[in-house]
Short mmCIF file of C-alpha atoms and ligand atoms in Angstrom, two decimals:
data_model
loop_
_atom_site.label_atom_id
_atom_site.label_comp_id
_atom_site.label_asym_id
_atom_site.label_seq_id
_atom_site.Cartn_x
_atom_site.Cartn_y
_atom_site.Cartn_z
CA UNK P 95 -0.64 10.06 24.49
CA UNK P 96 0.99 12.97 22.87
CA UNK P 97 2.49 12.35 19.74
CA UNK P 98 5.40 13.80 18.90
CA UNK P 99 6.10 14.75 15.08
CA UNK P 100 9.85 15.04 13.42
CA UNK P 101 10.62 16.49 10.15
CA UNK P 102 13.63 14.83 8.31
CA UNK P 103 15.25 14.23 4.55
CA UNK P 104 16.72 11.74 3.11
CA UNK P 105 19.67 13.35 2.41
CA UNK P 106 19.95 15.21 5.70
CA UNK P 107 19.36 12.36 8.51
CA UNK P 108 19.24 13.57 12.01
CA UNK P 109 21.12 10.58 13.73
CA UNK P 110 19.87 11.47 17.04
CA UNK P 111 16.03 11.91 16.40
CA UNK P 112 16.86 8.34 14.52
CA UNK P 113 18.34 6.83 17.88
CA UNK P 114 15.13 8.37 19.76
CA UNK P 115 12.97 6.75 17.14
CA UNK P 116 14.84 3.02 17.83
CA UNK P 117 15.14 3.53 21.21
CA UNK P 118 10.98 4.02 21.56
CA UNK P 119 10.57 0.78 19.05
CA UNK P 120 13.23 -1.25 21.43
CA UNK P 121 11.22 -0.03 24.55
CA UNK P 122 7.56 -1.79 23.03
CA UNK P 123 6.29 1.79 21.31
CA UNK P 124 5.18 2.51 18.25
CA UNK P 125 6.91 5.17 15.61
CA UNK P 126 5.08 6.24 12.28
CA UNK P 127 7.90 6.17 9.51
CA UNK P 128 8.48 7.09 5.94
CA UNK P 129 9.38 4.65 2.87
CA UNK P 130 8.95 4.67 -0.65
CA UNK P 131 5.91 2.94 -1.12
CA UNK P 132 3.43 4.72 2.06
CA UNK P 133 3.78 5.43 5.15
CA UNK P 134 4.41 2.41 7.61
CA UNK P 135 2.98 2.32 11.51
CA UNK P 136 6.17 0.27 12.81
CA UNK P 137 7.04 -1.75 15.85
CA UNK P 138 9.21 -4.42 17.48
CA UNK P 139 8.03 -7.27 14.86
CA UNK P 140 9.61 -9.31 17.40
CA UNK P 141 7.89 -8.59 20.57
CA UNK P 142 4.09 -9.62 20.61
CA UNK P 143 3.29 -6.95 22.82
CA UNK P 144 3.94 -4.22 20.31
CA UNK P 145 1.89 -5.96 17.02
CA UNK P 146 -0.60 -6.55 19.38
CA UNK P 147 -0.21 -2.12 19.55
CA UNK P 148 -0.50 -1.62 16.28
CA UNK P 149 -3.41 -3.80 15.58
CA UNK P 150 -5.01 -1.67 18.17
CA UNK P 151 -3.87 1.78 17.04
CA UNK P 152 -4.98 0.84 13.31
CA UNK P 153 -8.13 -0.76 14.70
CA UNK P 154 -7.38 -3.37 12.22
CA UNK P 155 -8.82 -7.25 12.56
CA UNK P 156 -5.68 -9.33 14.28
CA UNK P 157 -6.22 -12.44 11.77
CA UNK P 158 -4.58 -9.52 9.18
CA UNK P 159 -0.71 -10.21 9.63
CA UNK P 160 2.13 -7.43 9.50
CA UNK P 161 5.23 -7.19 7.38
CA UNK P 162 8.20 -7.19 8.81
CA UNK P 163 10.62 -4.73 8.01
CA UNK P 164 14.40 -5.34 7.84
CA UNK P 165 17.55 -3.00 6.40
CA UNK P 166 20.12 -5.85 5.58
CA UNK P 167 20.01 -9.44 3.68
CA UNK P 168 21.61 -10.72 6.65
CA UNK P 169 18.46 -10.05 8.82
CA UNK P 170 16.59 -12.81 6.74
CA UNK P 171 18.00 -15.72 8.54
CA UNK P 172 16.94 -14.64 11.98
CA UNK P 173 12.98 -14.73 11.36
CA UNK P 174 12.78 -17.18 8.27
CA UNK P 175 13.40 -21.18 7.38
CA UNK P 176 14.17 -22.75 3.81
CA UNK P 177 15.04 -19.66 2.20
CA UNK P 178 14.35 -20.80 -1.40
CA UNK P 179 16.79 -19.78 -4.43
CA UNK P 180 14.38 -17.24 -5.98
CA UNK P 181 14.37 -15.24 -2.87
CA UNK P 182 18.05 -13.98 -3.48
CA UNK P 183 17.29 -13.92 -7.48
CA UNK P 184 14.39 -11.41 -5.96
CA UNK P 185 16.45 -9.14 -3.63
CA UNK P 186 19.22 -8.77 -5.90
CA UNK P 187 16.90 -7.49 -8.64
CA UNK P 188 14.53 -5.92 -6.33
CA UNK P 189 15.88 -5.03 -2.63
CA UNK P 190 15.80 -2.80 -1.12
CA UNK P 191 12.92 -1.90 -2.97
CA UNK P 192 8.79 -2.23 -2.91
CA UNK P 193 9.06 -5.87 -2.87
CA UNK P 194 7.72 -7.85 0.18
CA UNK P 195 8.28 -11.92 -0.40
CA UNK P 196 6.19 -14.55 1.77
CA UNK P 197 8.37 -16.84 3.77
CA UNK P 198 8.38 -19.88 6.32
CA UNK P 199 8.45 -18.26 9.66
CA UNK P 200 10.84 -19.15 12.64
CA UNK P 201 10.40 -19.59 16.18
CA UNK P 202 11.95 -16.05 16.52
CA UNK P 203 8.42 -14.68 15.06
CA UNK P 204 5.47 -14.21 17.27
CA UNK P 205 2.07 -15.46 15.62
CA UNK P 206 0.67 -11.90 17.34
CA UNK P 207 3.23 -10.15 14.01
CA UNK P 208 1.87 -13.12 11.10
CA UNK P 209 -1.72 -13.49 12.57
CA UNK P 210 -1.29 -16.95 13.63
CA UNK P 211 0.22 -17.71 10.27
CA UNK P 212 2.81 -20.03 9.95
CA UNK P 213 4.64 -17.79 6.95
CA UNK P 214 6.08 -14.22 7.53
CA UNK P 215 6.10 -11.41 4.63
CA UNK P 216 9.51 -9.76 4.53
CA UNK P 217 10.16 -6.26 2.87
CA UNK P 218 14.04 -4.46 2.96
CA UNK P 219 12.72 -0.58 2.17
CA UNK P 220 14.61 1.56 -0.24
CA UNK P 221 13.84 4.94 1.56
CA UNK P 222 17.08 5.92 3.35
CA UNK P 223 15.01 7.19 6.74
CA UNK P 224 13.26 3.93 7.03
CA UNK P 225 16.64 1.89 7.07
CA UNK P 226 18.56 3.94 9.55
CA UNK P 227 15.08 3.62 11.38
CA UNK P 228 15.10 -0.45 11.05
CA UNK P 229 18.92 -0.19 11.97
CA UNK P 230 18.40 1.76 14.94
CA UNK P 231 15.01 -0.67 16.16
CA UNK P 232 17.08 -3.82 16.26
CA UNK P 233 16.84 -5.00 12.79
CA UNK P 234 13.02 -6.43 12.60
CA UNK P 235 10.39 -3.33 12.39
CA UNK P 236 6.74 -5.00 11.83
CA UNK P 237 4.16 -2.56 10.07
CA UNK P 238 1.41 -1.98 8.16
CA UNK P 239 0.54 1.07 6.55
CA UNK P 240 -0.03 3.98 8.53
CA UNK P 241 -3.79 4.54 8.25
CA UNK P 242 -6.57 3.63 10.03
CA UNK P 243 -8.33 0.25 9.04
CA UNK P 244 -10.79 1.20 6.45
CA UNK P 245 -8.60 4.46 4.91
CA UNK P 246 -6.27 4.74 2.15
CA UNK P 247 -2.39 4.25 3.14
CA UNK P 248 -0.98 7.68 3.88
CA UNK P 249 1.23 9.15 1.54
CA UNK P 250 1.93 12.45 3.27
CA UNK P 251 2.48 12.73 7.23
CA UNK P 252 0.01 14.45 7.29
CA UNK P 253 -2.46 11.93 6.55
CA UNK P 254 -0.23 10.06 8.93
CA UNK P 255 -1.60 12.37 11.83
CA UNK P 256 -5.12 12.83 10.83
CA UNK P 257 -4.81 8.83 11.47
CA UNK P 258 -2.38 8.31 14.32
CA UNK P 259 -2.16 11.85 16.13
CA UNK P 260 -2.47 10.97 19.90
CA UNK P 261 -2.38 7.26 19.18
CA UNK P 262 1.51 6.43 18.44
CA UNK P 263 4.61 7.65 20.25
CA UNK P 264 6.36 9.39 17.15
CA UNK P 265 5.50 10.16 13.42
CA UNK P 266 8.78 10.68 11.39
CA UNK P 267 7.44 13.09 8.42
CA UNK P 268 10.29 12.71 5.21
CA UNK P 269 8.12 14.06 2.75
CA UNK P 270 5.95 12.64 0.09
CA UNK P 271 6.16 8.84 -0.70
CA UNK P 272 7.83 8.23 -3.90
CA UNK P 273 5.90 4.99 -5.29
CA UNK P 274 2.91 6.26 -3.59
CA UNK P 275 1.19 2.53 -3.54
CA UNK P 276 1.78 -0.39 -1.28
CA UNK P 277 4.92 -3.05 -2.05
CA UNK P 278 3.94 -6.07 -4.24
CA UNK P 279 3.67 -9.07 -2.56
CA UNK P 280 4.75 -12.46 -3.81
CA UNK P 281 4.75 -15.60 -1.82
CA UNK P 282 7.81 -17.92 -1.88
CA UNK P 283 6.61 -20.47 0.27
CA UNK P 284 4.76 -23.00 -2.59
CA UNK P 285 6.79 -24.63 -5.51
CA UNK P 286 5.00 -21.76 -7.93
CA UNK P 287 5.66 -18.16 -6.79
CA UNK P 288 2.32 -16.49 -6.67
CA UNK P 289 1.67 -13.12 -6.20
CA UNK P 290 -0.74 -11.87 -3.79
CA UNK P 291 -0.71 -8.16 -4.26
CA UNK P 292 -0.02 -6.05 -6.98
CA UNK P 293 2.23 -3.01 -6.78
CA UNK P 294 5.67 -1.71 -8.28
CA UNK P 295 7.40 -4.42 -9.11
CA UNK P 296 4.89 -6.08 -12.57
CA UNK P 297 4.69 -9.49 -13.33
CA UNK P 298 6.76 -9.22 -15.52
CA UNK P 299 9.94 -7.53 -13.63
CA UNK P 300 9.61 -10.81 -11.19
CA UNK P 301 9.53 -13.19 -14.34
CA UNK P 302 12.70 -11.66 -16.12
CA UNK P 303 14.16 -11.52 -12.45
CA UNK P 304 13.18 -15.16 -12.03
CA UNK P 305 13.64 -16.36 -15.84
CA UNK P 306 9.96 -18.52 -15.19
CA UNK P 307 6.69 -18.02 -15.03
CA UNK P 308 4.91 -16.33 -11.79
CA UNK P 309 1.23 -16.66 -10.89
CA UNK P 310 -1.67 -14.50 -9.94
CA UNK P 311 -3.29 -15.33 -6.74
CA UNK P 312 -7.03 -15.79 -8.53
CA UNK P 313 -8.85 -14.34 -5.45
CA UNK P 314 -7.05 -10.77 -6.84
CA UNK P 315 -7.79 -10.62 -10.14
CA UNK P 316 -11.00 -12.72 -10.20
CA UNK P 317 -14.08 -10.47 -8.37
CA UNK P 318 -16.42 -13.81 -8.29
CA UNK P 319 -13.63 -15.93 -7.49
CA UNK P 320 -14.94 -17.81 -4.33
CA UNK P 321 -11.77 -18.88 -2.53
CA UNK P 322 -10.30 -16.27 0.15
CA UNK P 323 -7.21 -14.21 -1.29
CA UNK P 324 -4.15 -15.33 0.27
CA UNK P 325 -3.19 -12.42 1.75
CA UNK P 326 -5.45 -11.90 4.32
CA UNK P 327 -5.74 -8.04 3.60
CA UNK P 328 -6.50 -8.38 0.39
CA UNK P 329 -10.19 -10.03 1.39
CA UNK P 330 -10.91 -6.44 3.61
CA UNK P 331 -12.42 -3.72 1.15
CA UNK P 332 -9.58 -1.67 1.70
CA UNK P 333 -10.94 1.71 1.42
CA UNK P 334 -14.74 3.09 1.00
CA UNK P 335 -15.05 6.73 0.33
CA UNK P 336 -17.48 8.34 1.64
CA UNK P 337 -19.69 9.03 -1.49
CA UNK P 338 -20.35 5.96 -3.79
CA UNK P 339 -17.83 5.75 -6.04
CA UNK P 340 -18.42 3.94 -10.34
CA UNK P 341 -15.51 3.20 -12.39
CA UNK P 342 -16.82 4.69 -15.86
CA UNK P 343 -14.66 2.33 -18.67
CA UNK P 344 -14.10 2.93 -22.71
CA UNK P 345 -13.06 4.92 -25.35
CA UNK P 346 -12.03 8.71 -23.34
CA UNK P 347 -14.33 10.80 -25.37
CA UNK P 348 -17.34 8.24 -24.39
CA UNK P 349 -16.18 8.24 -21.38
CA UNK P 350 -15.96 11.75 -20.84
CA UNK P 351 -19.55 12.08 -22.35
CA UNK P 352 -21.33 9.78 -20.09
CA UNK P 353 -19.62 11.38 -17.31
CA UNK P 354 -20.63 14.62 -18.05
CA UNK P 355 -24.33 13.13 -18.27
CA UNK P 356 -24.30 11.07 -14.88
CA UNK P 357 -23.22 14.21 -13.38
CA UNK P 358 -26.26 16.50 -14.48
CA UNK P 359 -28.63 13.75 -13.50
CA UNK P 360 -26.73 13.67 -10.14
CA UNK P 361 -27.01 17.73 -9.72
CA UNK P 362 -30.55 17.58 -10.33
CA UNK P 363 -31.16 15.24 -7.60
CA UNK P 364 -28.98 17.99 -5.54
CA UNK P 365 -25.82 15.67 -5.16
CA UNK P 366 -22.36 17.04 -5.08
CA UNK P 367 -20.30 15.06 -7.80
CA UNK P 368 -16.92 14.63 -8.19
CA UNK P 369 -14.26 13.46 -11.33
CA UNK P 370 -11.01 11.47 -10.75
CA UNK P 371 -9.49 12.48 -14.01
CA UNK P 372 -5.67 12.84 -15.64
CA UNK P 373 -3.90 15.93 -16.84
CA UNK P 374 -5.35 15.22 -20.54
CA UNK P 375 -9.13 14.97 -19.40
CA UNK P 376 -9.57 17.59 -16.17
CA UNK P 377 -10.73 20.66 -18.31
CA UNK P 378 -13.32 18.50 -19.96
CA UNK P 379 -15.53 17.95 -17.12
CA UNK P 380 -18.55 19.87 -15.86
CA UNK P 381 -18.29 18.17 -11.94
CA UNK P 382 -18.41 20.29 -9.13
CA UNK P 383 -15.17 18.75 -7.76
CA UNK P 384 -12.71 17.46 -10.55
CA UNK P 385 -8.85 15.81 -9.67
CA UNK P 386 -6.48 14.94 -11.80
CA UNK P 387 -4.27 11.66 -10.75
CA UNK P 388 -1.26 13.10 -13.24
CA UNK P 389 -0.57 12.42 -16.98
CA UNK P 390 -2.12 9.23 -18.47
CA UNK P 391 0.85 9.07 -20.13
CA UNK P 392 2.87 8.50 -16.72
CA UNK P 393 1.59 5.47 -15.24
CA UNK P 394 4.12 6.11 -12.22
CA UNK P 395 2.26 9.54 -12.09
CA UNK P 396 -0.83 7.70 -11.07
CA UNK P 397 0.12 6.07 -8.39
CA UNK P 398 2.32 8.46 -6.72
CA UNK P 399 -1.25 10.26 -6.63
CA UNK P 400 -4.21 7.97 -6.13
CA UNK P 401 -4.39 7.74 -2.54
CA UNK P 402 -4.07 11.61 -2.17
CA UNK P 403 -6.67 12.18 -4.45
CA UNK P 404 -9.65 9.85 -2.57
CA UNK P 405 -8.30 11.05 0.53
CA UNK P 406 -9.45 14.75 -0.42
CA UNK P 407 -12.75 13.50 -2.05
CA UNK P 408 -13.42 12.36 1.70
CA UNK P 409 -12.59 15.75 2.86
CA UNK P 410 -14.96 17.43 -0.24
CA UNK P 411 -17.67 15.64 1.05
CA UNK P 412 -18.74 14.34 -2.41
CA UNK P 413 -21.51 12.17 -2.50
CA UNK P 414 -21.33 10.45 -6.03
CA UNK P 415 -17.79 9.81 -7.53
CA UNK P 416 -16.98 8.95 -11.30
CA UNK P 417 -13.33 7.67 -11.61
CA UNK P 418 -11.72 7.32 -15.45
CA UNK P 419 -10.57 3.70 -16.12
CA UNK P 420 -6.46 3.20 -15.74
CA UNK P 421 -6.06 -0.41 -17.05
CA UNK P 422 -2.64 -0.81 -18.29
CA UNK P 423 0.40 -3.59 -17.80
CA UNK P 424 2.69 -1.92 -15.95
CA UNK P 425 2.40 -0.75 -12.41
CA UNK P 426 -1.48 0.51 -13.49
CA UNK P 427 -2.64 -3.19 -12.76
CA UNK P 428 -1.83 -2.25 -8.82
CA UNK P 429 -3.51 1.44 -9.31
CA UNK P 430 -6.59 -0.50 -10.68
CA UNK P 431 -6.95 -3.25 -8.18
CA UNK P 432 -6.81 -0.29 -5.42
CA UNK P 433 -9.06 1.80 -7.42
CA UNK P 434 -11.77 -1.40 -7.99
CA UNK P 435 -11.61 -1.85 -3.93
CA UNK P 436 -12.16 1.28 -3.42
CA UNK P 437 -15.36 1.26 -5.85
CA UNK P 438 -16.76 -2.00 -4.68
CA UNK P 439 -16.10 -3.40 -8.25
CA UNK P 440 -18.62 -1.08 -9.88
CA UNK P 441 -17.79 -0.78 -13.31
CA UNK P 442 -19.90 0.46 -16.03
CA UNK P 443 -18.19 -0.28 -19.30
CA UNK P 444 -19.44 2.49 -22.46
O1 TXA E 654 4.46 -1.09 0.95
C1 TXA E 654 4.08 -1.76 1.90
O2 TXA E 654 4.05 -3.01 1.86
C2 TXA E 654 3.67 -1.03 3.17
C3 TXA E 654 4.90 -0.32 3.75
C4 TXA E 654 4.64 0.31 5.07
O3 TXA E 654 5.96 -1.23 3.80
N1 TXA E 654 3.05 -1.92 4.12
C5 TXA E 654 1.82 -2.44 3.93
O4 TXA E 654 1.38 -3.22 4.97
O5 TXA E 654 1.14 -2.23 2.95
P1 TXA E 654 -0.14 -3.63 5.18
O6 TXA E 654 -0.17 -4.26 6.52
O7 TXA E 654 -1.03 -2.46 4.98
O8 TXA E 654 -0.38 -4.74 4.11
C6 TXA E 654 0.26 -5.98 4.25
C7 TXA E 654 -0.41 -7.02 3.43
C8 TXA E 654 -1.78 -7.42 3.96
O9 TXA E 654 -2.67 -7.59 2.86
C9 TXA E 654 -1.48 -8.75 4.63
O10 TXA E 654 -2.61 -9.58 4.67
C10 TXA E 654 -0.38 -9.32 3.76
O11 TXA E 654 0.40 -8.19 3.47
N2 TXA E 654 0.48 -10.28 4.48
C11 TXA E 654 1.31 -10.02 5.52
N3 TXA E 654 1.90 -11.16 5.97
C12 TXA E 654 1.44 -12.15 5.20
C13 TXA E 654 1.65 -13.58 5.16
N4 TXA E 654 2.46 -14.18 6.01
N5 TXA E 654 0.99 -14.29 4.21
C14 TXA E 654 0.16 -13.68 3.34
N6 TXA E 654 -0.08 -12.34 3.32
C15 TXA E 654 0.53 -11.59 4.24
MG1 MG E 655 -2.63 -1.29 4.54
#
C-alpha cells in the first residue's frame, strides 16, 4: 500500500486534505494523526473491521483494547451507559485534553475496538488537527499510538513512518507532539476512580477536579505486585531498547560518578555506552553517546522529550544505556513509569 503523507498546522487547517482523511476512516482505512499527547494510528472505532486493521498494522496482541477518540461531549452518549457524575466534573476540568476516562460500553461498540471488554476508554483530544479529523470520521476515531507494538509512541511523523510507511492509508504530519507522553487514564466504571496510567493530568489535578480521593491501580506502581494491571497495555513491556538499559538513582554528583565508572568498565569490554541526561548534567559525562531529555528543572521538558531520545539510542546502536533518575510529583511520575518499562525495572540506587 502506498502511504500517502500530508503536512498541516494547527493554525492553518487544510479542510480538504481533512475531508480526504474522514472520508478514508468512513470507507474502513486507516489515517495516522497528530494530537497533543503522540501520535495516534486511527480508525472507524465503530466498525470491527477497521480495529481489527490496526491491531494488524501495529502488530499489537488483540486482548489490548483501543481508545476511542471523539471531538464533542455530545459524542459520549452514543458509545457509553451510566455516565457517572465525575465524568463531567473530569471533562470540564480536563477535556479536551490528555485525559482518557474508562466507561461502560454500549451495544454501539464492537468488542474487536475494547478487546472483548465490556468498558470503553474515551479521550476528546486538544490538538486542533485531530478534532477536525474526528469531526470529519463520523465522530468515533479508535487508536492507539502510532508505533509498532514493542516501540516508543511516536512523537514526530517521522517516527510515524519509520513505523507505518506502506502499512496505513495516510499519515497527517502537524509537527511535534506537545505533551510528548501518552493521556492518563482513569477508570470511572467502579465506585473509587482508579487510575490506570499515568500521564499529564497528576493525581492530584483529578483530586482537586473531583474534590475526593483517587486511587492508583497497584499493578502500576507496585513492580512485584502479582495481580494483572487493569489496563491491559500496561502488563506489555512497552518498549525495550535495543542495548540494556539501568536506571542509575541518588544524589546527581553520585550519580554522575558511578556513571562515569560503569561506562569505563563498559569501554573496556569494547561496548558502546550511552547517557540519558538533562541540560544541567550532559557536559559531565565521559559516554560515547550522551542526550539530554531538557532542563531538570522543567518536568514538562522531559516528557515532551523522552520518547525521542530512546528512539535515537535505537538508531546509535548503543549497547549499554545509563538513564539519570526523574522521580518527581508532577507529570515526572508518568516519565518514570515509561522510563522503568523501558529498563525492565533495573534500578541501582547510589
Ligand atoms: O495519549 C493517548 O492516550 C494516545 C493518543 C493517540 O490518544 N493513545 C494511546 O493509546 O496511548 P494506546 O492504545 O497506545 O494505549 C491505550 C491504553 C492501553 O494500555 C490499553 O490497555 C488501555 O489504554 N485501555 C484501553 N481501553 C481500555 C479499557 N476499556 N479498560 C482498561 N484499559 C483500557
Ligand atoms: Mg501505545
Amino acid at each position: 500500500m502506498k502511504t500517502e503523507i500530508v503536512v498541516l498546522t494547527e493554525d492553518n487547517i487544510d479542510e480538504n486534505i481533512i475531508e480526504k482523511a474522514g472520508k478514508i476512516i468512513k470507507e474502513g482505512g486507516l489515517v495516522a494523526f497528530p494530537t497533543e499527547t503522540v501520535y495516534g494510528l486511527g480508525g472507524d472505532g465503530l466498525n470491527p473491521d477497521s480495529s481489527r486493521k490496526i491491531y494488524a498494522a501495529k502488530g499489537r496482541p488483540s486482548d489490548n483494547p483501543l481508545i476511542v477518540h471523539i471531538s464533542t461531549w455530545d459524542a459520549i452518549y452514543k458509545i457509553t451507559k451510566d455516565i457517572p457524575k465525575e465524568a463531567r466534573l473530569l471533562a470540564d476540568a480536563f477535556w479536551p485534553g490528555p485525559l482518557t476516562m474508562i466507561f461502560k460500553k454500549s451495544d454501539a461498540v464492537p468488542y474487536e475496538t475494547t478487546g472483548g471488554l465490556e468498558t470503553v476508554a474515551v479521550r476528546m483530544p486538544s490538538n486542533k488537527i485531530a478534532r477536525a479529523f474526528i469531526k470529519a470520521s463520523g465522530e468515533y476515531v479508535a487508536a492507539p499510538s502510532a508505533n509498532l507494538s514493542g516501540r516508543p509512541s511516536p512523537t514526530l511523523a517521522k517516527y510515524v513512518c519509520e513505523d507505518m510507511d506502506g502499512r496505513i492509508e495516510m499519515i497527517i504530519d502537524g509537527g511535534a507532539s506537545d505533551v510528548g507522553l501518552e493521556s492518563t487514564i482513569i477508570d470511572l466504571t467502579d465506585n473509587k476512580p482508579v487510575i490506570l496510567r499515568p500521564g499529564y493530568v497528576t493525581q492530584k489535578m483529578l483530586e482537586e477536579a473531583l474534590k475526593k480521593n483517587v486511587e492508583w491501580d497497584r499493578a502500576i506502581i507496585d513492580a512485584d505486585c502479582k495481580q494483572a494491571p487493569k489496563a491491559p497495555g500496561m502488563k506489555y513491556r512497552h518498549y525495550a531498547p535495543k542495548g540494556t538499559l539501568s536506571i542509575v538513582e541518588g544524589d546527581t554528583a553520585k550519580v554522575i560518578k558511578m556513571i562515569n565508572e560503569f561506562t569505563d568498565k563498559a569501554r573496556k569490554e569494547g561496548k558502546k555506552v550511552g547517557v540519558i541526561a538533562t541540560d544541567e548534567t550532559k557536559d559531565l559525562y565521559k559516554a560515547d553517546v550522551v542526550k539530554s531529555v531538557g532542563k531538570r528543572s522543567s518536568e514538562s521538558d522531559m516528557a515532551h522529550h523522552l520518547f525521542r531520545v530512546l528512539r535515537e539510542f535505537d538508531d546509535d546502536n548503543t549497547d549499554v544505556m545509563f538513564s539519570e533518575s526523574f522521580e518527581g510529583n508532577g507529570i515526572n511520575q508518568a516519565v518514570m513509569n515509561r522510563l522503568l518499562k523501558a529498563a525492565g525495572h533495573q534500578i541501582i540506587k547510589v
